[in-house]
Coordinates of C-alpha atoms in Angstrom, one line a residue:
M1 CA 70.0 198.5 116.6
I2 CA 72.8 198.4 119.9
N3 CA 70.9 196.7 123.0
L4 CA 72.9 198.6 125.6
E5 CA 70.7 196.9 128.6
E6 CA 72.1 193.3 127.3
R7 CA 75.6 194.4 127.0
V8 CA 75.8 196.0 130.1
A9 CA 74.5 193.0 131.9
A10 CA 77.4 191.5 129.7
C11 CA 79.8 193.4 131.2
W12 CA 82.7 191.0 131.9
S13 CA 84.2 192.1 135.3
P14 CA 81.9 191.9 138.5
E15 CA 83.5 195.0 139.8
V16 CA 82.9 197.1 136.4
R17 CA 79.6 196.4 136.0
P18 CA 78.5 198.3 138.6
L19 CA 80.1 201.4 137.5
I20 CA 79.0 200.9 133.6
V21 CA 75.1 200.1 135.3
E22 CA 75.2 203.4 137.2
A23 CA 76.4 205.1 133.8
H24 CA 73.4 203.7 131.3
R25 CA 71.1 204.5 134.7
C26 CA 72.1 208.1 134.0
Y27 CA 72.1 207.8 130.2
A28 CA 68.6 206.1 130.7
T29 CA 67.2 209.3 132.7
G30 CA 68.5 211.7 130.8
S31 CA 71.8 213.0 132.1
A32 CA 74.4 212.9 129.2
R33 CA 77.1 214.4 131.0
A34 CA 77.2 212.3 134.5
A35 CA 76.3 209.4 131.7
I36 CA 79.7 210.5 129.9
V37 CA 82.3 211.1 133.2
L38 CA 80.9 207.3 134.8
T39 CA 81.7 205.5 131.4
W40 CA 84.9 206.8 131.1
T41 CA 85.1 206.1 135.0
A42 CA 84.2 201.8 134.2
V43 CA 86.6 202.3 131.0
C44 CA 89.3 203.1 133.5
A45 CA 88.6 200.5 135.9
D46 CA 88.2 197.5 133.2
V47 CA 91.6 198.3 131.4
I48 CA 93.4 198.4 134.5
E49 CA 91.9 195.0 136.4
K50 CA 92.9 193.5 133.0
L51 CA 96.6 194.9 132.9
R52 CA 96.7 193.5 136.4
S53 CA 95.5 189.9 135.1
L54 CA 98.1 190.4 131.9
A55 CA 100.7 191.1 134.7
D56 CA 99.7 188.1 136.5
D57 CA 100.6 185.7 133.9
G58 CA 104.1 187.5 132.9
E59 CA 102.9 190.4 130.5
G60 CA 105.7 192.8 131.3
Q61 CA 104.5 196.0 129.9
A62 CA 101.4 195.7 131.6
K63 CA 103.0 195.1 135.3
R64 CA 104.8 198.3 134.7
L65 CA 101.9 200.3 134.6
V66 CA 100.0 198.4 137.4
D67 CA 103.1 198.7 139.4
K68 CA 102.8 202.5 138.8
V69 CA 98.9 202.4 139.6
E70 CA 99.1 200.3 142.7
K71 CA 102.0 202.6 144.3
A72 CA 99.6 205.1 144.1
Q73 CA 96.5 203.2 145.4
G74 CA 95.6 203.7 148.8
R75 CA 97.1 207.2 149.2
I76 CA 95.6 210.1 148.8
D77 CA 97.9 213.0 148.3
A78 CA 98.8 214.8 145.2
A79 CA 101.5 213.0 144.1
A80 CA 99.4 209.8 143.7
I81 CA 96.7 212.0 142.4
K82 CA 99.5 213.5 139.7
T83 CA 100.3 209.7 139.0
M84 CA 96.9 208.6 138.4
Q85 CA 96.0 211.9 136.0
E86 CA 99.3 210.6 134.0
V87 CA 97.8 207.3 133.9
E88 CA 94.5 208.0 132.5
S89 CA 95.6 210.9 130.4
G90 CA 97.6 208.5 127.9
G91 CA 99.6 205.2 130.0
L92 CA 96.2 203.6 130.3
L93 CA 95.1 203.5 126.3
E94 CA 98.2 203.1 125.3
T95 CA 99.3 200.5 127.3
A96 CA 95.9 198.5 126.3
L97 CA 96.8 199.0 122.6
D98 CA 100.3 198.1 122.8
V99 CA 99.2 194.5 124.5
E100 CA 96.2 194.0 122.3
L101 CA 93.3 194.6 124.6
I102 CA 92.2 196.7 122.0
D103 CA 93.0 198.0 118.4
A104 CA 93.8 201.5 116.8
V105 CA 90.4 202.3 115.9
Q106 CA 88.8 201.3 119.3
H107 CA 91.7 203.5 120.8
R108 CA 90.8 206.7 119.0
K109 CA 87.2 206.5 120.0
L110 CA 88.1 205.2 123.4
D111 CA 90.6 208.4 123.7
Q112 CA 87.7 210.6 122.2
L113 CA 86.2 209.4 125.2
R114 CA 88.3 210.4 127.7
L115 CA 88.5 214.4 125.8
D116 CA 84.6 214.4 125.8
R117 CA 84.8 213.2 129.8
N118 CA 87.1 216.1 130.2
L119 CA 85.1 218.6 128.6
C120 CA 82.3 216.9 130.8
A121 CA 84.1 217.6 134.1
H122 CA 85.7 220.4 133.7
P123 CA 83.5 222.8 131.6
S124 CA 85.4 225.9 131.3
L125 CA 87.7 224.0 129.2
S126 CA 85.1 225.1 126.2
P127 CA 85.9 228.1 124.4
L128 CA 84.8 231.5 124.6
G129 CA 83.5 230.4 127.9
D130 CA 80.5 228.5 126.7
V131 CA 79.3 225.4 128.6
F132 CA 80.0 222.3 127.0
A133 CA 76.2 220.5 126.8
P134 CA 76.9 216.8 125.1
S135 CA 73.9 215.1 124.0
L136 CA 72.7 212.2 124.6
E137 CA 73.2 210.8 121.4
D138 CA 77.0 211.4 122.4
A139 CA 76.4 209.6 125.8
R140 CA 75.1 206.8 124.1
A141 CA 77.8 206.5 121.5
H142 CA 80.3 206.4 123.6
L143 CA 78.7 203.7 125.9
A144 CA 78.6 201.6 122.7
V145 CA 82.0 201.9 121.8
A146 CA 83.3 201.4 125.8
L147 CA 81.2 198.3 126.1
D148 CA 82.0 197.0 122.7
A149 CA 85.6 197.7 122.4
L150 CA 86.3 196.4 126.2
L151 CA 84.2 195.8 129.0
I152 CA 82.1 192.6 127.9
H153 CA 85.8 191.1 126.8
S154 CA 88.0 189.2 128.8
P155 CA 91.5 190.2 129.0
S156 CA 92.9 188.1 126.2
Q157 CA 95.4 189.5 123.7
G158 CA 95.5 189.2 119.8
A159 CA 98.8 187.9 120.0
K160 CA 98.7 185.9 123.0
V161 CA 95.7 184.1 122.5
V162 CA 97.1 183.0 118.7
A163 CA 100.1 181.8 120.1
R164 CA 98.0 179.8 122.5
I165 CA 96.0 178.2 119.3
Q166 CA 99.6 177.6 118.0
T167 CA 100.6 175.7 121.2
L168 CA 97.4 173.8 121.2
L169 CA 97.4 172.5 117.9
A170 CA 100.9 170.8 119.5
D171 CA 99.8 169.7 122.5
T172 CA 99.2 166.0 122.8
A173 CA 96.1 166.6 124.7
F174 CA 94.4 168.3 121.8
I175 CA 90.5 168.3 122.5
G176 CA 88.3 169.3 119.4
E177 CA 86.7 171.9 117.4
D178 CA 83.8 172.7 120.3
F179 CA 86.3 173.1 122.9
I180 CA 88.6 175.6 120.8
A181 CA 85.9 177.2 119.8
Q182 CA 84.3 178.2 122.7
T183 CA 87.5 178.6 124.8
Y184 CA 89.2 180.7 122.3
Y185 CA 87.4 182.3 119.1
E186 CA 84.3 183.1 121.0
Q187 CA 86.1 185.0 123.4
V188 CA 87.9 187.2 120.8
K189 CA 85.6 189.7 120.1
R190 CA 87.7 191.6 117.4
S191 CA 87.4 191.3 114.4
A192 CA 91.2 191.7 113.7
V193 CA 92.2 188.7 115.9
R194 CA 90.0 186.7 115.2
R195 CA 90.8 186.9 111.7
R196 CA 94.5 186.2 112.5
L197 CA 93.5 183.3 114.0
V198 CA 91.4 181.5 110.7
N199 CA 94.2 182.3 108.6
L200 CA 96.8 180.3 111.3
V201 CA 94.7 177.5 111.3
T202 CA 93.8 178.0 107.3
K203 CA 97.4 178.1 106.5
H204 CA 98.1 174.9 108.6
A205 CA 95.0 173.1 107.6
L206 CA 95.4 173.7 104.1
L207 CA 99.8 174.2 103.2
E208 CA 101.1 172.1 106.4
V209 CA 103.2 175.1 107.1
E210 CA 106.4 173.4 108.6
A211 CA 106.5 174.0 112.9
K212 CA 110.0 173.3 114.6
D213 CA 109.8 170.2 116.1
L214 CA 106.3 168.9 115.1
N215 CA 104.6 166.9 112.5
A216 CA 102.9 169.2 109.9
K217 CA 100.4 166.9 108.5
E218 CA 99.6 165.9 112.0
I219 CA 99.1 170.0 113.0
A220 CA 97.7 170.5 109.6
D221 CA 94.7 168.0 110.9
R222 CA 94.1 169.7 113.8
A223 CA 93.7 172.8 112.4
A224 CA 91.1 171.7 110.1
V225 CA 88.8 170.6 112.8
C226 CA 89.4 174.3 114.0
L227 CA 88.6 175.4 110.5
T228 CA 85.7 173.5 110.3
A229 CA 84.6 174.8 114.1
F230 CA 85.0 178.6 113.2
A231 CA 83.4 178.4 109.6
R232 CA 80.3 177.3 111.5
R233 CA 80.3 180.7 113.6
D234 CA 81.9 183.2 110.7
R235 CA 81.1 181.9 107.0
D236 CA 82.2 185.3 105.7
L237 CA 85.5 185.5 107.0
V238 CA 86.4 181.6 106.5
R239 CA 85.6 182.3 103.0
N240 CA 87.9 185.5 102.8
E241 CA 90.7 183.6 104.4
L242 CA 90.4 180.6 102.4
R243 CA 90.7 182.3 98.4
P244 CA 94.2 182.9 98.7
L245 CA 95.6 180.7 100.4
V246 CA 93.6 177.8 98.0
R247 CA 96.0 179.4 95.3
E248 CA 99.1 179.2 97.2
L249 CA 97.6 175.6 97.8
S250 CA 98.2 174.9 93.5
Q251 CA 101.3 175.4 93.8
K252 CA 102.1 172.9 96.3
P253 CA 102.9 169.3 95.9
G254 CA 100.5 166.9 94.8
D255 CA 100.3 165.2 98.1
V256 CA 99.8 168.0 100.0
Q257 CA 97.0 169.2 97.7
L258 CA 95.2 165.6 98.2
R259 CA 95.4 165.7 101.9
A260 CA 94.3 169.6 102.1
V261 CA 91.4 168.4 100.1
G262 CA 90.9 165.1 102.2
R263 CA 90.6 167.6 105.3
L264 CA 89.1 169.9 104.4
G265 CA 86.4 168.9 101.5
H266 CA 83.6 168.6 103.5
L267 CA 83.4 172.1 103.6
D268 CA 81.6 174.0 100.6
L269 CA 83.7 176.7 101.5
F270 CA 86.6 175.3 100.3
W271 CA 84.6 174.2 96.7
E272 CA 83.3 177.7 96.5
T273 CA 87.2 179.4 96.9
T274 CA 88.4 176.5 94.1
D275 CA 88.8 176.4 90.2
P276 CA 87.8 174.0 87.9
V277 CA 91.5 172.8 87.5
L278 CA 92.0 172.1 90.5
R279 CA 88.7 170.2 90.8
N280 CA 89.4 168.3 87.2
Q281 CA 93.2 167.3 88.7
I282 CA 91.2 165.9 91.9
N283 CA 88.6 163.9 90.1
G284 CA 91.5 162.5 88.2
V285 CA 93.5 161.2 91.0
I286 CA 90.5 159.7 92.4
A287 CA 89.5 157.8 89.1
G288 CA 93.2 156.4 89.3
I289 CA 92.8 154.6 92.5
D290 CA 93.0 151.1 92.7
P291 CA 89.4 149.5 93.9
S292 CA 91.0 146.2 94.3
A293 CA 93.4 147.2 96.5
S294 CA 93.3 145.4 99.2
T295 CA 94.4 148.6 101.8
L296 CA 94.7 152.2 100.7
A297 CA 96.7 155.3 101.8
P298 CA 95.3 157.6 104.4
H299 CA 94.8 160.3 101.4
H300 CA 93.2 158.3 99.3
L301 CA 90.9 156.9 102.0
A302 CA 90.0 160.9 103.0
L303 CA 89.2 162.1 99.5
L304 CA 87.0 158.9 99.0
S305 CA 85.1 159.5 102.1
L306 CA 84.0 162.8 100.6
V307 CA 81.4 160.4 98.7
A308 CA 79.1 160.9 101.7
V309 CA 79.2 164.9 100.8
D310 CA 76.1 164.9 98.7
E311 CA 78.0 168.4 96.8
V312 CA 81.1 166.6 96.6
R313 CA 79.6 164.1 94.8
A314 CA 78.8 166.0 92.0
L315 CA 81.9 168.1 91.7
L316 CA 83.7 164.9 91.8
P317 CA 82.2 162.1 89.9
A318 CA 84.7 159.7 89.9
L319 CA 84.1 159.0 93.8
E320 CA 81.3 156.8 94.0
P321 CA 82.1 154.4 91.1
V322 CA 85.3 153.8 92.8
F323 CA 84.1 153.6 96.0
R324 CA 81.1 151.1 95.3
Q325 CA 84.1 148.4 93.6
L326 CA 86.4 148.6 96.8
P327 CA 86.7 145.5 98.5
L328 CA 84.7 145.2 102.5
L329 CA 88.1 146.2 104.5
P330 CA 88.6 149.6 102.6
K331 CA 85.3 150.1 102.2
A332 CA 84.9 149.7 105.8
A333 CA 87.9 152.4 106.7
V334 CA 86.2 155.0 104.1
I335 CA 83.4 154.9 106.4
A336 CA 84.8 154.7 109.5
R337 CA 86.7 158.2 107.9
R338 CA 83.2 160.2 107.6
P339 CA 80.4 157.8 108.6
G340 CA 76.7 159.6 107.8
P341 CA 73.2 158.7 106.7
Y342 CA 75.1 157.7 102.9
F343 CA 76.6 154.8 104.2
V344 CA 73.4 153.5 106.0
P345 CA 71.6 151.4 102.7
D346 CA 75.1 149.5 102.6
L347 CA 75.5 148.2 106.0
A348 CA 73.8 145.1 106.0
G349 CA 75.1 144.0 102.4
I350 CA 78.8 145.1 104.2
L351 CA 77.6 142.7 107.1
Q352 CA 75.9 139.5 105.0
D353 CA 79.4 139.9 102.5
A354 CA 82.0 139.6 105.4
G355 CA 83.6 136.1 104.6
S356 CA 86.2 135.7 108.0
F357 CA 85.7 136.1 111.9
R358 CA 88.1 139.2 111.5
T359 CA 86.7 140.6 108.5
A360 CA 82.8 140.8 110.2
E361 CA 84.5 142.0 113.5
T362 CA 86.4 144.6 111.4
V363 CA 83.5 145.9 109.3
C364 CA 81.3 145.9 112.3
Q365 CA 83.2 148.1 114.1
D366 CA 84.4 150.8 111.1
A367 CA 81.1 150.7 109.7
V368 CA 78.2 149.6 111.4
L369 CA 79.0 150.9 114.8
T370 CA 80.5 154.2 113.8
C371 CA 76.9 154.7 111.6
A372 CA 74.8 153.9 114.4
P373 CA 73.3 157.7 115.0
F374 CA 72.0 157.3 111.5
L375 CA 70.0 154.4 111.6
T376 CA 66.1 154.0 111.7
T377 CA 64.2 150.8 112.7
E378 CA 64.1 149.8 109.5
D379 CA 67.7 149.9 108.9
L380 CA 68.3 148.3 112.4
T381 CA 66.1 145.9 111.4
A382 CA 68.1 144.9 107.5
V383 CA 71.6 145.2 109.7
L384 CA 70.7 142.3 112.7
N385 CA 68.8 139.9 110.2
A386 CA 72.2 140.4 107.9
W387 CA 74.2 139.9 111.2
V388 CA 72.3 136.8 112.8
N389 CA 72.3 134.9 109.3
N390 CA 76.2 135.2 108.5
V391 CA 78.1 132.8 111.1
D392 CA 80.7 134.6 110.4
C393 CA 79.3 137.6 111.8
R394 CA 77.4 135.7 114.6
E395 CA 79.9 133.2 116.0
A396 CA 82.9 136.1 115.7
S397 CA 84.4 136.4 119.3
Q398 CA 84.2 140.4 119.2
M399 CA 80.8 140.2 118.0
P400 CA 78.9 140.0 121.1
E401 CA 80.4 143.1 122.4
H402 CA 79.5 145.0 119.3
A403 CA 76.1 143.9 119.6
S404 CA 75.9 145.4 123.3
T405 CA 77.4 148.8 121.7
L406 CA 74.4 148.7 118.8
Y407 CA 71.9 147.9 121.4
R408 CA 73.2 151.1 123.6
A409 CA 73.0 153.5 120.6
T410 CA 69.8 151.7 119.2
G411 CA 67.4 151.0 122.0
H412 CA 65.8 154.4 121.9
L413 CA 64.1 153.6 118.5
P414 CA 60.9 152.8 118.3
G415 CA 60.1 149.0 117.3
A416 CA 64.4 148.6 118.1
V417 CA 63.3 146.1 121.2
E418 CA 61.6 143.9 118.7
A419 CA 64.1 144.1 116.6
W420 CA 66.5 142.9 119.2
R421 CA 64.5 140.5 121.0
T422 CA 64.0 138.7 117.5
F423 CA 68.0 138.6 116.9
T424 CA 69.0 137.3 120.1
T425 CA 66.0 134.2 120.1
R426 CA 67.5 133.4 116.6
A427 CA 70.9 133.6 117.6
R428 CA 70.0 131.4 120.5
E429 CA 68.4 128.8 118.4
L430 CA 71.0 128.7 115.4
R431 CA 73.4 127.8 118.3
P432 CA 72.2 126.3 121.1
D433 CA 74.5 124.6 122.7
W434 CA 77.0 127.7 123.1
E435 CA 75.7 130.4 125.2
Y436 CA 78.8 132.6 124.3
Y437 CA 76.7 133.3 120.7
H438 CA 73.1 133.9 122.7
Y439 CA 74.5 137.6 122.9
S440 CA 72.8 137.0 126.7
E441 CA 74.2 140.7 127.5
V442 CA 71.7 142.2 125.3
A443 CA 69.1 139.6 125.8
A444 CA 69.3 140.8 129.6
Q445 CA 69.0 144.3 128.9
L446 CA 65.6 144.0 126.6
P447 CA 62.3 144.2 128.8
P448 CA 60.2 141.1 129.3
P449 CA 57.7 140.9 126.3
P450 CA 54.1 142.2 126.3
E451 CA 52.1 139.0 128.0
K452 CA 49.4 137.8 125.5

C-alpha cells in the first residue's frame, strides 16, 4: 500500500512541498474536498516550476507557456485571472504531456483530478442541484496520483534523458555505471522512459549500433557498463529488453556476436535470453582458440575472462581447459579483464613461473594487483613466498612499487603484517648488498615487532 507520508516527504520542490503537506493534512483530518483542491493547486505549482526549469534549458514549448504565466503573475485583474484559468483548464497538463513530464495515462488521471477539483470548488456544477461530496478514498487516490506522476520527480524529460545518455556514451569523460544509474536511471521514475533508456543501451551493447562520428565498439563497451548497472536495479526490465534484441544478435556477423558475449556474458540475464544454438556456437569458438598463442585478440580475452563466472563455466565447458593452457602473459591479461576469487589460487603459481623481469612485472600488475581485494591472509602468504623466492620477481625494477600497492590493499588482513615482515626480511637476506630490493618502503610501514 502506498505510504503517502513518505511520498509527501519526497516531494521534489521545496516551494511545492508545503502545498502538498497541507493537502495531506486535510486528507488525514477527513477534509476530502479541501484535500482535492489543494492537491490540484500543488500540481499546478509543480508543473509551472518544472516548465520554468525546462524553459531555462532551451525547451521552446515550455518557454511559451512559462512566458504566458509570467505575464499574468504579479497582476490581480480580470485579464490575468482569465489567463491563469486558461492555463489551468488545458494548457498546463497538455504542455506537461508534450514535453514528457508525464505520460498519456498520467495525463488522464491528473485531468480527472482537475475535473474533481472544479466540482469541489464549485459544487453547484453537480446535476439536479446535488452537492458534490468526494470521499476520502477519492482524495487519497488523487494525492497518490499527483505524487507518483509528478511531485516526487525532478524536471527530467523522457526524450531529453535519452539524448543525454547518448551524449554521455560518446563523451571522452565517460564516468561509469554508478554515476549513470544514479544520475539518470534513478532520477527518471516513469516506466516508459526507463524502458527507452534500457532499450537504448541494450541495442548499443549487443548490436554495436552505428553512431555518427563515433566508434561503435567503444560505445557498445560503455553501454554494457550502463546495462549492468540497470540490471542490478530492475532485472525484469532488462530481461524484457534483452530477449528480442538477442534474437537480432544471431543475424549479426560472428565478430559482433563474440564481442557482445564478451561484454554481457557475466550477466545471467543474458544467458537466460539465449538459445542452445548460440551457446554451442560460442563454445566452439572458444574451443578453437590457440592456447599456445603469445597474445590474444581483445574479443578472445573478453570471452576467456568469463571463466571467472561459475554459471558461464557450466554453459561453456571449453572455457576452463583453454584458460588453463594459456601462457603466463595471456593468462594474466585474461585475469585483468575480470579479476575475481576464481583466479586467486593461480596467483602464486603465476609469480613462481615468471621467467624474466618484464614478465614478472606484467603478471604482477595484471593478475596479482587486480585480484588483491579477494586475497585472504593464506593467499597473501603464498603469493609473497612465490614472489620472494623467484629472483625474476624479487629483483625486477617495478616490483618494489608493486609491493607497496599490494601492501596498501592487504595490510588490513589479520596476520598480514607478519606475512609482510617475513617477506621483507627474506628479501634483505637474499640480497644484502642491494638496498633497492630490500622493499624498504613496505618495511617502513610495518609496525615494530612485538617485544619478546
